[in-house]
Amino acid sequence: QKEVEQNSGPLSVPEGAIASLNCTYSDRVSQSFFWYRQYSGKSPELIMSIYSNGDKEDGRFTAQLNKASQYVSLLIRDSQPSDSATYLCAADMDTGRRALTFGSGTRLQVQP
Amino acid sequence: GAGVSQSPRYKVTKRGQDVALRCDPISGHVSLYWYRQALGQGPEFLTYFNYEAQQDKSGLPNDRFSAERPEGSISTLTIQRTEQRDSAMYRCASSLGVSLAGINNEQFFGPGTRLTVL
């Protein structure tokens, strides 16, 4: 059973639109959540971390966490073609280890 | 400042040979992690260290895989008697780990080592 689930996509949005990426997780005790961006052939790049219920904004990015519903999302405002990448959701399953459990990623395509 | 570095970037080896993959974490980062990433998937945990202590090796596939971090900085992942199924991208990440501010588990990845076993 996959512990972190993401829709594989591709999610296609026009340039300037809001891209909404979603992630659900199975472990109720997960405490920390992260969004990584991975361009094709490159390594994952940390773009957002969120630890508390609610919204966290950083520039064009907003992460949203709802622990009761066990989902975390990433909104990208004013999407740009350069945002086209795979977005990986990761959770720090609080089982005493600090390793991250990743979803399979959602591929985002921003159409010019 | 320098990020996480890994070497070699590419390794081609023959089945049955041993390989050693190296990771140099961000300076000052206490925690170091090894992951393996298959195409189209997210990274999958292998093992991690706090300082020189291996905290968890539950993700290592079998006893051909081992890792060390003897001085709490550079780490080596060793695969003995490689098999074709070991072919993958091996990624290293580091984080500040435990600090006075609490646990900081924001992990930063290196460029990875692409291992191909023929």
Short mmCIF file of N, CA and C in Angstrom, two decimals, chain A residues 52-105:
data_model
loop_
_atom_site.label_atom_id
_atom_site.label_comp_id
_atom_site.label_asym_id
_atom_site.label_seq_id
_atom_site.Cartn_x
_atom_site.Cartn_y
_atom_site.Cartn_z
N SER A 52 2.33 22.72 9.78
CA SER A 52 1.09 22.99 10.52
C SER A 52 -0.09 23.07 9.58
N ASN A 53 -1.25 22.78 10.11
CA ASN A 53 -2.47 22.91 9.31
C ASN A 53 -2.60 24.34 8.80
N GLY A 54 -3.12 24.46 7.59
CA GLY A 54 -3.35 25.78 7.03
C GLY A 54 -2.52 26.00 5.79
N ASP A 55 -2.32 27.26 5.47
CA ASP A 55 -1.61 27.65 4.27
C ASP A 55 -0.25 28.24 4.61
N LYS A 56 0.69 28.01 3.70
CA LYS A 56 2.00 28.65 3.80
C LYS A 56 2.36 29.15 2.41
N GLU A 57 2.65 30.44 2.34
CA GLU A 57 2.90 31.06 1.04
C GLU A 57 4.37 31.44 0.92
N ASP A 58 4.89 31.25 -0.29
CA ASP A 58 6.27 31.66 -0.60
C ASP A 58 6.30 32.05 -2.07
N GLY A 59 6.23 33.35 -2.31
CA GLY A 59 6.21 33.82 -3.69
C GLY A 59 4.97 33.34 -4.41
N ARG A 60 5.17 32.69 -5.54
CA ARG A 60 4.02 32.19 -6.32
C ARG A 60 3.50 30.85 -5.80
N PHE A 61 4.16 30.30 -4.81
CA PHE A 61 3.80 28.98 -4.30
C PHE A 61 3.03 29.09 -2.98
N THR A 62 1.98 28.28 -2.86
CA THR A 62 1.26 28.15 -1.60
C THR A 62 1.08 26.67 -1.31
N ALA A 63 1.55 26.25 -0.15
CA ALA A 63 1.31 24.88 0.30
C ALA A 63 0.15 24.90 1.28
N GLN A 64 -0.69 23.89 1.20
CA GLN A 64 -1.84 23.78 2.09
C GLN A 64 -1.81 22.40 2.74
N LEU A 65 -2.04 22.37 4.04
CA LEU A 65 -2.02 21.12 4.79
C LEU A 65 -3.31 20.97 5.57
N ASN A 66 -3.90 19.78 5.47
CA ASN A 66 -5.09 19.44 6.24
C ASN A 66 -4.84 18.07 6.85
N LYS A 67 -4.43 18.06 8.10
CA LYS A 67 -4.06 16.79 8.73
C LYS A 67 -5.28 15.92 9.02
N ALA A 68 -6.40 16.54 9.28
CA ALA A 68 -7.61 15.74 9.55
C ALA A 68 -8.02 14.94 8.32
N SER A 69 -7.88 15.54 7.15
CA SER A 69 -8.23 14.86 5.90
C SER A 69 -7.03 14.17 5.27
N GLN A 70 -5.87 14.35 5.85
CA GLN A 70 -4.64 13.71 5.39
C GLN A 70 -4.33 14.07 3.94
N TYR A 71 -4.38 15.36 3.66
CA TYR A 71 -3.95 15.76 2.33
C TYR A 71 -3.11 17.04 2.43
N VAL A 72 -2.26 17.16 1.44
CA VAL A 72 -1.44 18.35 1.31
C VAL A 72 -1.45 18.74 -0.17
N SER A 73 -1.49 20.03 -0.43
CA SER A 73 -1.56 20.48 -1.81
C SER A 73 -0.55 21.60 -2.05
N LEU A 74 -0.28 21.82 -3.31
CA LEU A 74 0.61 22.90 -3.73
C LEU A 74 -0.09 23.68 -4.83
N LEU A 75 -0.21 24.98 -4.62
CA LEU A 75 -0.76 25.86 -5.64
C LEU A 75 0.37 26.68 -6.24
N ILE A 76 0.38 26.77 -7.54
CA ILE A 76 1.35 27.61 -8.23
C ILE A 76 0.56 28.67 -8.98
N ARG A 77 0.71 29.91 -8.55
CA ARG A 77 -0.01 31.02 -9.20
C ARG A 77 0.80 31.53 -10.38
N ASP A 78 0.09 32.12 -11.34
CA ASP A 78 0.75 32.69 -12.52
C ASP A 78 1.76 31.70 -13.11
N SER A 79 1.28 30.51 -13.42
CA SER A 79 2.15 29.44 -13.91
C SER A 79 2.93 29.88 -15.14
N GLN A 80 4.19 29.47 -15.17
CA GLN A 80 5.08 29.79 -16.27
C GLN A 80 5.54 28.50 -16.95
N PRO A 81 5.89 28.57 -18.24
CA PRO A 81 6.42 27.36 -18.89
C PRO A 81 7.59 26.76 -18.13
N SER A 82 8.37 27.61 -17.45
CA SER A 82 9.52 27.11 -16.69
C SER A 82 9.10 26.31 -15.46
N ASP A 83 7.82 26.36 -15.10
CA ASP A 83 7.32 25.55 -14.00
C ASP A 83 7.04 24.11 -14.44
N SER A 84 7.10 23.85 -15.73
CA SER A 84 6.86 22.50 -16.23
C SER A 84 7.91 21.55 -15.68
N ALA A 85 7.46 20.59 -14.93
CA ALA A 85 8.36 19.66 -14.23
C ALA A 85 7.49 18.62 -13.54
N THR A 86 8.15 17.69 -12.88
CA THR A 86 7.44 16.74 -12.02
C THR A 86 7.54 17.25 -10.58
N TYR A 87 6.40 17.26 -9.90
CA TYR A 87 6.35 17.74 -8.53
C TYR A 87 6.14 16.55 -7.60
N LEU A 88 7.07 16.39 -6.69
CA LEU A 88 7.07 15.27 -5.76
C LEU A 88 6.60 15.73 -4.39
N CYS A 89 5.65 15.02 -3.85
CA CYS A 89 5.20 15.25 -2.48
C CYS A 89 5.92 14.27 -1.58
N ALA A 90 6.34 14.72 -0.42
CA ALA A 90 7.06 13.84 0.51
C ALA A 90 6.57 14.08 1.93
N ALA A 91 6.54 13.03 2.71
CA ALA A 91 6.11 13.11 4.10
C ALA A 91 7.17 12.50 5.00
N ASP A 92 7.34 13.13 6.13
CA ASP A 92 8.22 12.61 7.16
C ASP A 92 7.35 11.79 8.09
N MET A 93 7.28 10.48 7.83
CA MET A 93 6.44 9.60 8.62
C MET A 93 7.06 9.50 10.00
N ASP A 94 6.38 9.99 10.99
CA ASP A 94 6.97 10.09 12.33
C ASP A 94 6.96 8.74 13.02
N THR A 95 7.79 7.85 12.51
CA THR A 95 7.91 6.53 13.13
C THR A 95 9.25 6.40 13.81
N GLY A 96 9.86 7.50 14.13
CA GLY A 96 11.15 7.49 14.79
C GLY A 96 12.30 7.62 13.80
N ARG A 97 12.02 7.55 12.54
CA ARG A 97 13.09 7.77 11.57
C ARG A 97 12.76 9.02 10.78
N ARG A 98 13.76 9.61 10.21
CA ARG A 98 13.62 10.91 9.57
C ARG A 98 13.61 10.80 8.05
N ALA A 99 13.60 9.58 7.55
CA ALA A 99 13.61 9.44 6.10
C ALA A 99 12.28 9.92 5.53
N LEU A 100 12.30 10.45 4.35
CA LEU A 100 11.09 10.91 3.69
C LEU A 100 10.50 9.78 2.85
N THR A 101 9.17 9.74 2.84
CA THR A 101 8.44 8.86 1.95
C THR A 101 7.86 9.71 0.84
N PHE A 102 8.20 9.38 -0.39
CA PHE A 102 7.81 10.18 -1.54
C PHE A 102 6.64 9.55 -2.28
N GLY A 103 5.83 10.42 -2.87
CA GLY A 103 4.89 9.97 -3.87
C GLY A 103 5.61 9.79 -5.19
N SER A 104 4.86 9.32 -6.18
CA SER A 104 5.46 9.07 -7.49
C SER A 104 5.58 10.33 -8.33
N GLY A 105 4.96 11.41 -7.86
CA GLY A 105 5.09 12.67 -8.57
C GLY A 105 3.96 12.95 -9.55
#
